[in-house]
XYZ file of N, CA and C in Angstrom:
744
model
N -88.230 60.111 262.173
C -89.532 59.892 261.661
C -89.687 60.472 260.265
N -89.305 61.649 260.084
C -89.321 62.290 258.732
C -88.587 61.525 257.649
N -87.398 61.052 257.979
C -86.652 60.279 257.076
C -87.506 58.829 256.724
N -87.995 58.248 257.777
C -88.942 56.992 257.501
C -90.027 57.265 256.685
N -90.819 58.277 256.943
C -91.717 58.758 255.937
C -91.443 59.023 254.554
N -90.295 59.766 254.608
C -89.737 59.971 253.162
C -89.455 58.757 252.391
N -88.798 57.665 253.010
C -88.596 56.343 252.341
C -89.838 55.740 251.979
N -91.018 55.785 252.854
C -92.192 55.278 252.540
C -92.937 55.851 251.250
N -92.777 57.098 251.193
C -93.358 57.911 250.109
C -92.749 57.582 248.975
N -91.290 57.395 249.049
C -90.636 57.155 247.722
C -91.046 55.747 247.229
N -91.566 54.923 247.947
C -91.824 53.459 247.563
C -93.210 53.424 247.033
N -94.124 54.398 247.471
C -95.490 54.428 247.077
C -95.736 54.238 245.497
N -94.955 55.096 244.565
C -95.166 54.880 243.252
C -94.832 53.534 242.693
N -93.768 52.947 243.258
C -93.491 51.542 243.000
C -94.515 50.540 243.402
N -95.168 50.809 244.540
C -96.225 49.861 245.030
C -97.484 49.940 244.275
N -97.754 51.255 243.808
C -98.741 51.494 242.791
C -98.684 50.831 241.380
N -97.341 50.960 240.865
C -97.101 50.339 239.490
C -97.208 48.827 239.648
N -96.844 48.159 240.747
C -97.011 46.867 240.993
C -98.301 46.317 241.156
N -99.195 47.145 241.953
C -100.475 46.717 241.950
C -101.373 46.873 240.660
N -101.059 47.894 239.824
C -101.655 47.985 238.465
C -101.338 46.977 237.601
N -100.003 46.529 237.755
C -99.571 45.306 236.878
C -100.264 44.074 237.270
N -100.332 43.920 238.707
C -101.055 42.596 238.916
C -102.497 42.660 238.513
N -103.060 43.925 238.419
C -104.575 43.942 238.166
C -104.981 43.679 236.763
N -103.718 43.717 235.883
C -103.855 43.523 234.381
C -104.076 42.075 234.024
N -104.897 41.642 233.065
C -105.102 40.234 232.746
C -103.862 39.608 232.341
N -103.678 38.466 232.775
C -102.537 37.582 232.418
C -102.342 37.337 231.014
N -101.279 36.647 230.587
C -100.905 36.197 229.249
C -101.949 35.181 228.910
N -102.328 35.112 227.571
C -103.135 34.144 227.157
C -102.750 32.720 227.102
N -103.489 31.787 227.575
C -102.974 30.347 227.664
C -102.595 29.953 226.395
N -101.726 28.907 226.555
C -101.314 28.156 225.315
C -102.511 27.409 224.727
N -102.707 27.644 223.475
C -103.887 26.818 222.812
C -103.457 26.185 221.453
N -103.997 25.227 221.099
C -103.787 24.618 219.862
C -105.288 24.668 219.300
N -105.102 25.065 217.765
C -106.307 24.994 217.025
C -106.200 24.230 215.826
N -107.339 23.438 215.657
C -107.198 22.418 214.631
C -107.931 23.077 213.335
N -107.397 23.147 212.251
C -107.862 23.651 211.040
C -107.840 22.955 209.882
N -108.253 23.376 208.656
C -108.279 22.637 207.493
C -106.713 22.374 207.128
N -105.834 23.282 207.365
C -104.465 23.083 207.094
C -103.663 22.466 208.066
N -104.245 22.025 209.241
C -103.450 21.122 210.147
C -103.499 21.986 211.531
N -102.625 21.467 212.429
C -102.718 22.052 213.720
C -101.862 23.451 213.739
N -102.438 24.314 214.323
C -101.841 25.732 214.305
C -101.561 26.004 215.891
N -100.284 26.446 216.074
C -99.712 26.699 217.390
C -99.864 28.107 217.605
N -100.006 28.521 219.000
C -99.814 29.980 219.274
C -98.480 30.442 219.244
N -98.293 31.725 219.391
C -96.995 32.129 219.303
C -96.203 31.812 220.494
N -96.746 31.747 221.577
C -96.130 31.481 222.772
C -95.554 30.121 222.763
N -96.298 29.070 222.265
C -95.784 27.768 222.183
C -94.652 27.660 221.212
N -94.843 28.409 220.084
C -93.745 28.431 219.039
C -92.329 28.881 219.515
N -92.470 29.958 220.412
C -91.286 30.533 221.152
C -90.710 29.548 222.081
N -91.573 28.713 222.832
C -91.121 27.650 223.620
C -90.379 26.712 222.853
N -90.972 26.180 221.795
C -90.370 25.131 220.991
C -88.969 25.751 220.321
N -88.957 26.955 219.976
C -87.673 27.399 219.395
C -86.575 27.473 220.480
N -86.947 27.893 221.819
C -85.962 28.055 222.915
C -85.440 26.605 223.173
N -86.379 25.613 223.089
C -85.914 24.254 223.404
C -85.074 23.746 222.361
N -85.283 23.890 221.043
C -84.363 23.620 220.089
C -82.978 24.351 220.100
N -82.928 25.525 220.521
C -81.653 26.152 220.667
C -81.003 25.412 221.805
N -81.620 25.107 222.816
C -81.004 24.458 223.893
C -80.360 23.102 223.541
N -80.989 22.442 222.655
C -80.723 21.153 222.228
C -79.732 21.149 220.897
N -79.410 22.358 220.382
C -78.621 22.569 219.366
C -77.329 21.830 219.305
N -76.543 21.937 220.446
C -75.184 21.392 220.408
C -75.366 19.783 220.301
N -76.319 19.199 220.972
C -76.522 17.759 220.884
C -76.993 17.428 219.427
N -77.874 18.274 218.814
C -78.383 17.921 217.406
C -76.996 18.024 216.435
N -76.185 18.993 216.732
C -74.948 19.131 215.878
C -74.110 17.901 216.170
N -74.042 17.449 217.229
C -72.841 16.228 217.506
C -73.614 14.997 216.930
N -74.953 14.733 217.166
C -75.533 13.466 216.843
C -76.121 13.334 215.501
N -76.434 14.301 214.816
C -77.174 14.261 213.516
C -76.324 14.900 212.298
N -75.042 15.198 212.412
C -74.295 15.671 211.451
C -73.099 14.931 211.330
N -72.120 15.159 210.566
C -70.836 14.636 210.261
C -69.910 14.911 211.331
N -70.131 15.761 212.320
C -69.106 16.111 213.345
C -68.551 15.051 213.867
N -69.228 13.833 214.369
C -68.693 12.904 215.207
C -67.513 12.189 214.441
N -67.703 11.743 213.159
C -66.672 11.177 212.397
C -65.411 12.103 212.291
N -65.767 13.414 211.972
C -64.615 14.274 211.753
C -63.731 14.518 213.072
N -64.485 14.725 214.113
C -63.598 14.994 215.279
C -62.895 13.859 215.820
N -63.570 12.568 215.786
C -62.882 11.373 216.214
C -61.557 11.063 215.251
N -61.757 11.248 213.928
C -60.761 10.987 213.080
C -59.483 11.919 213.309
N -59.715 13.122 213.654
C -58.757 14.189 213.900
C -58.006 13.888 215.130
N -58.773 13.404 216.279
C -58.134 13.076 217.380
C -57.137 11.894 217.318
N -57.724 10.940 216.678
C -56.877 9.659 216.390
C -55.722 10.091 215.563
N -55.722 10.893 214.642
C -54.315 11.345 213.895
C -53.585 11.965 214.805
N -54.036 12.905 215.760
C -53.023 13.526 216.530
C -52.393 12.491 217.452
N -53.191 11.503 217.911
C -52.467 10.411 218.773
C -51.599 9.557 217.975
N -51.857 9.330 216.694
C -50.921 8.646 215.811
C -49.719 9.298 215.621
N -49.796 10.522 215.485
C -48.589 11.384 215.301
C -47.772 11.417 216.465
N -48.367 11.396 217.599
C -47.683 11.287 218.876
C -47.293 12.790 219.432
N -48.079 13.756 218.979
C -47.653 15.106 219.242
C -48.383 15.685 220.346
N -48.841 14.784 221.170
C -49.454 15.204 222.483
C -50.736 16.097 222.247
N -50.611 17.461 222.696
C -51.818 18.379 222.510
C -51.617 19.239 221.395
N -50.711 18.876 220.324
C -50.603 19.578 219.228
C -51.142 18.983 217.889
N -52.040 19.555 217.302
C -53.019 20.819 217.556
C -53.708 20.719 218.801
N -54.029 21.829 219.321
C -54.735 21.799 220.726
C -56.356 21.494 220.344
N -57.113 21.156 221.366
C -58.425 20.825 221.388
C -59.170 21.831 220.670
N -58.989 23.097 220.978
C -59.727 24.152 220.429
C -59.507 24.206 218.925
N -58.389 23.897 218.371
C -58.124 23.840 216.926
C -58.978 22.723 216.244
N -58.760 21.584 216.886
C -59.453 20.463 216.283
C -60.986 20.626 216.407
N -61.559 21.282 217.543
C -62.969 21.308 217.370
C -63.444 22.397 216.391
N -62.647 23.489 216.286
C -62.926 24.525 215.241
C -62.860 23.944 213.809
N -61.805 23.187 213.582
C -61.584 22.616 212.310
C -62.718 21.564 211.952
N -63.081 20.796 212.983
C -64.340 19.723 212.803
C -65.499 20.447 212.460
N -65.744 21.661 213.206
C -66.911 22.473 213.073
C -67.088 23.020 211.712
N -65.979 23.618 211.196
C -66.027 24.145 209.815
C -66.050 23.200 208.700
N -65.339 22.026 208.986
C -65.638 20.837 207.988
C -67.087 20.317 207.945
N -67.630 20.217 209.164
C -68.968 19.891 209.258
C -70.001 20.816 208.495
N -69.706 22.088 208.644
C -70.609 23.081 208.001
C -70.334 22.916 206.516
N -69.193 22.743 205.990
C -68.910 22.397 204.614
C -69.482 21.132 203.992
N -69.513 20.145 204.868
C -70.070 18.731 204.314
C -71.755 18.871 204.301
N -72.221 19.602 205.474
C -73.609 19.668 205.539
C -74.379 20.996 204.888
N -73.520 21.631 204.131
C -74.041 22.896 203.536
C -75.194 22.473 202.498
N -75.099 21.625 201.678
C -76.255 21.123 200.704
C -77.559 20.866 201.552
N -77.287 20.131 202.642
C -78.524 19.774 203.552
C -79.099 21.026 204.088
N -78.185 21.802 204.594
C -78.769 23.017 205.317
C -79.388 23.949 204.285
N -78.937 24.074 203.082
C -79.577 24.964 202.057
C -80.800 24.393 201.700
N -80.985 23.060 201.650
C -82.255 22.443 201.166
C -83.300 22.756 202.395
N -82.969 22.499 203.652
C -83.794 22.780 204.772
C -84.257 24.382 204.749
N -83.245 25.241 204.365
C -83.690 26.600 204.455
C -84.700 27.037 203.224
N -84.495 26.305 202.036
C -85.231 26.838 200.910
C -86.541 26.103 200.920
N -86.608 24.814 201.398
C -87.810 23.980 201.374
C -88.595 24.127 202.619
N -88.036 24.473 203.697
C -88.773 24.598 204.952
C -88.827 25.892 205.675
N -87.765 26.587 205.775
C -87.654 27.969 206.485
C -88.389 28.921 205.758
N -87.998 29.071 204.558
C -88.532 30.005 203.696
C -90.207 30.021 203.507
N -90.632 28.952 203.207
C -92.188 28.739 203.087
C -92.810 29.077 204.425
N -92.154 28.750 205.533
C -92.823 28.929 206.759
C -92.786 30.422 207.215
N -91.658 31.138 206.933
C -91.474 32.610 207.212
C -92.345 33.333 206.318
N -92.684 32.917 205.131
C -93.573 33.618 204.243
C -94.962 33.098 204.363
N -95.237 32.245 205.341
C -96.601 31.889 205.689
C -97.288 31.082 204.625
N -96.485 30.381 203.773
C -97.086 29.588 202.830
C -97.120 28.029 203.385
N -96.690 27.902 204.469
C -96.538 26.455 205.027
C -96.874 26.571 206.542
N -97.543 25.490 207.047
C -97.829 25.640 208.590
C -96.578 25.044 209.208
N -96.498 25.082 210.568
C -95.496 24.557 211.231
C -95.179 23.096 211.085
N -96.253 22.293 211.090
C -96.164 20.822 210.772
C -95.474 20.654 209.410
N -95.901 21.309 208.406
C -95.446 21.035 207.158
C -93.967 21.497 206.839
N -93.730 22.607 207.488
C -92.228 23.058 207.617
C -91.343 22.126 208.433
N -91.799 21.446 209.483
C -91.009 20.450 210.179
C -90.885 19.386 209.426
N -91.854 18.729 208.735
C -91.711 17.533 207.761
C -90.708 17.767 206.592
N -90.775 19.050 206.084
C -89.876 19.339 204.913
C -88.335 19.548 205.463
N -88.256 19.980 206.587
C -86.849 20.064 207.154
C -86.344 18.739 207.616
N -87.258 17.685 207.937
C -86.791 16.565 208.443
C -86.288 15.616 207.106
N -86.895 15.905 205.911
C -86.663 14.876 204.866
C -85.195 14.991 204.471
N -84.572 16.177 204.142
C -83.094 16.150 203.643
C -82.208 15.647 204.822
N -82.400 15.798 206.033
C -81.753 15.385 207.080
C -81.767 13.988 207.202
N -82.964 13.361 207.148
C -83.220 11.951 207.227
C -82.414 11.211 206.126
N -82.526 11.903 204.861
C -81.831 11.303 203.746
C -80.253 11.117 203.920
N -79.564 12.290 204.335
C -78.312 12.372 204.675
C -77.992 11.107 205.726
N -78.660 11.086 206.661
C -78.329 10.090 207.761
C -78.472 8.635 207.286
N -79.520 8.508 206.452
C -79.771 7.118 205.956
C -78.712 6.778 205.082
N -78.075 7.635 204.372
C -76.951 7.436 203.239
C -75.689 6.997 204.104
N -75.621 7.478 205.389
C -74.348 7.148 206.226
C -74.572 6.026 207.220
N -75.742 5.387 207.269
C -75.972 4.563 208.186
C -76.013 3.226 207.644
N -75.450 2.242 208.382
C -75.342 0.729 208.058
C -76.727 0.245 208.300
N -77.191 -0.683 207.327
C -78.371 -1.592 207.672
C -78.344 -2.362 208.871
N -77.144 -2.912 209.062
C -77.132 -3.755 210.383
C -77.339 -2.954 211.616
N -77.024 -1.669 211.717
C -77.230 -1.001 212.856
C -78.706 -0.525 212.915
N -79.341 -0.284 211.918
C -80.739 0.052 211.940
C -81.419 -1.135 212.337
N -81.128 -2.355 211.789
C -81.828 -3.569 212.156
C -81.735 -3.928 213.552
N -80.444 -3.621 214.192
C -80.139 -3.847 215.674
C -81.025 -3.079 216.427
N -81.207 -1.642 216.207
C -81.884 -0.891 217.003
C -83.448 -1.124 216.850
N -83.770 -1.542 215.685
C -85.180 -1.906 215.425
C -85.560 -3.051 216.243
N -84.612 -3.964 216.426
C -84.839 -5.111 217.103
C -84.863 -4.805 218.754
N -84.013 -4.085 219.085
C -83.953 -3.604 220.628
C -85.081 -2.809 221.033
N -85.578 -1.921 219.977
C -86.770 -1.121 220.575
C -87.986 -1.913 220.329
N -87.915 -2.988 219.672
C -89.293 -3.796 219.358
C -90.250 -2.946 218.531
N -89.546 -2.287 217.642
C -90.503 -1.421 216.811
C -91.132 -2.303 215.720
N -92.294 -1.839 215.144
C -92.886 -2.550 214.003
C -91.994 -2.612 212.725
N -91.982 -3.648 212.060
C -91.239 -3.791 210.729
C -91.609 -2.411 209.751
N -90.860 -1.911 209.092
C -91.083 -0.912 208.159
C -90.909 -1.357 206.555
N -91.652 -0.758 205.710
C -91.478 -1.257 204.373
C -90.353 -0.603 203.571
N -89.916 0.611 203.927
C -88.878 1.391 203.201
C -87.942 2.158 204.429
N -86.768 2.463 204.038
C -85.903 3.034 204.913
C -86.522 4.439 205.241
N -87.152 5.142 204.641
C -87.807 6.319 204.835
C -88.776 6.174 205.991
N -89.331 5.090 206.239
C -90.327 4.887 207.335
C -89.586 4.680 208.663
N -88.252 4.561 208.739
C -87.568 4.195 210.026
C -87.945 5.396 210.941
N -88.343 5.067 212.302
C -88.514 6.095 213.297
C -87.192 6.909 213.462
N -87.363 8.164 213.796
C -86.221 8.953 214.130
C -85.565 8.466 215.344
N -86.302 7.961 216.229
C -85.641 7.555 217.575
C -84.825 6.327 217.287
N -84.995 5.539 216.137
C -84.078 4.539 215.891
C -83.052 5.011 214.812
N -83.293 5.746 214.018
C -82.429 6.395 213.021
C -81.105 6.934 213.750
N -81.446 7.933 214.663
C -80.473 8.692 215.242
C -79.292 7.955 215.931
N -79.653 6.847 216.922
C -78.599 6.067 217.518
C -77.864 5.040 216.536
N -78.827 4.621 215.509
C -77.968 3.989 214.466
C -77.022 4.651 213.673
N -77.409 5.951 213.261
C -76.556 6.757 212.642
C -75.189 7.088 213.380
N -75.428 7.428 214.847
C -74.141 7.689 215.556
C -73.242 6.365 215.656
N -73.873 5.290 215.668
C -73.025 3.916 215.768
C -72.369 3.732 214.573
N -72.942 3.892 213.460
C -72.209 3.842 212.220
C -71.063 4.891 212.077
N -71.322 6.136 212.451
C -70.264 7.104 212.306
C -69.142 6.745 213.289
N -69.398 6.214 214.474
C -68.152 5.654 215.227
C -67.324 4.526 214.701
N -68.142 3.740 214.031
C -67.375 2.577 213.291
C -66.540 3.172 212.177
N -67.142 4.065 211.360
C -66.500 4.713 210.295
C -65.134 5.371 210.640
N -65.422 6.260 211.881
C -64.399 6.891 212.287
C -63.160 6.063 212.875
N -63.388 4.917 213.511
C -62.381 3.994 214.046
C -61.822 3.151 212.863
N -62.517 2.972 211.903
C -61.842 2.287 210.597
C -60.871 3.178 210.009
N -61.289 4.413 209.734
C -60.275 5.534 209.217
C -59.154 5.669 210.119
N -59.368 5.830 211.531
C -58.252 5.882 212.438
C -57.208 4.628 212.380
N -57.839 3.639 212.203
C -56.962 2.385 212.065
C -56.062 2.576 210.932
N -56.518 2.846 209.759
C -55.945 3.116 208.530
C -54.718 3.929 208.589
N -55.186 5.128 209.197
C -54.216 6.151 209.689
C -52.931 5.835 210.488
N -53.305 4.948 211.354
C -52.177 4.478 212.307
C -51.186 3.691 211.767
N -51.441 2.883 210.742
C -50.453 1.969 210.073
C -49.096 2.525 209.722
N -48.987 3.536 208.897
C -47.798 4.119 208.446
C -46.891 4.622 209.762
N -47.603 5.192 210.705
C -46.899 5.821 211.752
C -46.438 4.686 212.809
N -47.150 3.515 212.736
C -46.791 2.286 213.736
C -45.591 1.726 213.183
N -45.484 1.567 211.717
C -44.451 1.019 211.004
C -43.076 2.011 211.210
N -43.244 3.359 211.365
C -42.010 4.040 211.742
C -41.613 3.839 213.112
N -42.550 3.568 214.182
C -42.339 3.467 215.489
C -41.520 2.094 215.527
N -41.907 1.093 214.749
C -41.269 0.016 215.004
C -39.844 -0.239 214.182
N -39.731 0.421 213.273
C -38.394 0.487 212.458
C -37.403 1.344 213.488
N -37.778 2.374 214.176
C -37.007 3.189 214.990
C -36.547 2.398 216.222
N -37.678 1.747 216.871
C -37.435 1.003 217.926
C -36.330 -0.296 217.694
N -36.449 -0.859 216.537
C -35.601 -2.033 216.168
C -34.233 -1.436 215.939
N -33.908 -0.186 215.310
C -32.805 0.287 215.127
C -32.036 0.587 216.452
N -32.762 1.139 217.260
C -32.379 1.698 218.643
C -31.710 0.426 219.296
N -32.680 -0.662 219.397
C -32.469 -1.807 220.149
C -30.968 -2.496 219.501
N -30.896 -2.450 218.230
C -29.720 -3.093 217.649
C -28.478 -2.356 217.960
N -28.678 -0.990 218.147
C -27.561 -0.200 218.566
C -27.223 -0.204 219.998
N -27.964 -0.893 220.788
C -27.864 -1.072 222.108
C -28.440 0.311 223.044
N -29.256 1.096 222.421
C -29.595 2.333 222.951
C -31.084 2.177 223.547
N -31.318 1.193 224.230
C -32.514 0.717 224.966
C -33.021 1.845 225.941
N -32.033 2.648 226.463
C -32.658 3.715 227.382
C -33.181 4.906 226.708
N -32.984 5.056 225.463
C -33.535 6.226 224.621
C -34.920 5.874 224.086
N -35.738 6.746 224.346
C -37.204 6.597 224.070
C -37.386 6.667 222.495
N -37.955 5.629 222.038
C -38.266 5.452 220.472
C -39.133 6.669 220.100
N -40.129 7.163 220.855
C -40.845 8.238 220.424
C -40.228 9.490 220.196
N -39.248 9.765 220.959
C -38.345 10.990 220.774
C -37.778 10.986 219.332
N -37.344 9.815 218.915
C -36.544 9.807 217.572
C -37.641 9.661 216.450
N -38.658 8.905 216.625
C -39.689 8.626 215.436
C -40.634 9.820 215.249
N -40.683 10.764 216.273
C -41.628 11.758 216.061
C -41.076 12.862 215.001
N -39.880 13.227 214.761
C -39.632 14.013 213.732
C -39.788 13.328 212.292
N -39.467 11.954 212.224
C -39.684 11.194 211.011
C -41.181 11.228 210.631
N -41.986 10.962 211.697
C -43.597 10.880 211.361
C -43.817 12.371 210.927
N -43.484 13.455 211.599
C -43.757 14.742 211.114
C -43.376 14.933 209.609
N -42.158 14.585 209.253
C -41.529 14.863 208.062
C -42.470 14.061 206.924
N -42.834 12.689 207.388
C -43.619 11.929 206.412
C -45.004 12.618 206.127
N -45.598 13.037 207.193
C -46.875 13.635 207.126
C -46.796 14.917 206.221
N -45.767 15.720 206.342
C -45.645 16.961 205.629
C -45.244 16.660 204.197
N -44.385 15.751 203.810
C -43.957 15.402 202.381
C -45.124 14.898 201.578
N -46.104 14.006 202.243
C -47.135 13.540 201.405
C -48.350 14.485 201.520
N -48.138 15.808 202.139
C -49.295 16.727 202.108
C -50.474 16.231 202.907
N -50.150 15.801 204.082
C -51.018 14.943 204.917
C -52.424 15.700 205.276
N -52.374 16.976 205.588
C -53.612 17.616 205.974
C -54.599 17.859 204.789
N -54.026 17.983 203.538
C -54.833 18.177 202.281
C -55.492 16.726 202.113
N -54.711 15.676 202.183
C -55.270 14.322 201.870
C -56.152 14.101 203.070
N -55.911 14.290 204.249
C -56.831 14.119 205.299
C -58.089 14.881 205.186
N -58.160 16.073 204.932
C -59.382 16.854 204.699
C -60.214 16.466 203.449
N -59.412 16.006 202.389
C -60.153 15.761 201.189
C -60.708 14.302 201.367
N -59.960 13.403 202.001
C -60.616 12.068 202.233
C -61.664 12.077 203.141
N -61.788 12.872 204.189
C -62.709 13.063 205.124
C -64.092 13.517 204.462
N -64.005 14.659 203.615
C -65.157 15.100 203.014
C -65.709 14.220 202.024
N -64.783 13.531 201.174
C -65.140 12.439 200.254
C -65.802 11.293 200.721
N -65.537 10.911 201.984
C -66.233 9.790 202.686
C -67.677 9.932 202.895
N -68.225 11.274 202.727
C -69.555 11.414 202.949
C -70.318 11.485 201.629
N -69.608 11.393 200.629
C -70.347 11.429 199.250
C -70.793 10.057 198.938
N -72.174 9.913 198.593
C -72.840 8.728 198.251
C -73.253 8.818 196.875
């Protein structure tokens, strides 16, 4: 009995703390206030929006930057070389990520100076900062998107016709941009495949003429493809061509 009462007495402070916490007024409700400078959001809603953006950050990185074209091109290059898992996926993703940061650096810098800094210094509202951040990203995506893709998604979504490209809705621009990036990546991959396919054909023809039909042509052609890629300084050409393909 004494031990039981001892445990109960030890729990009493915790119960009192819990009761006092429940007696405190709750957090203020999320409110929106309309003012002369636009809609003002409470801090709670701003934190919620920030957490949502952080959750969607990987998708935003994939779908709204140069990452898609770069990673697909690098993957097709590895397949054209026939080196299986060399370079490994981690290396390709890391290389594509840093190339994406290199290509998108002017856009990110513009977003920081024109949207983030004024908002942090309270010189712009949340809506104004959001619009300022959207402008450079929209310009980059429009420069890389084909008009046919935009027209196709505008027709599918049954959206109202727009007078200027800047008026294209973001819900139309993003899938059109991704579609254009996939097309560009596959076109670059096709061009990359041509010299390596020629080497495979030459090696296979030589082996068949020598009667070595049981020997895999890939085993013989791989050293020649690696030698060709190294002699022409393939990685430098590849990185330079990829980054230059985003210059408009």
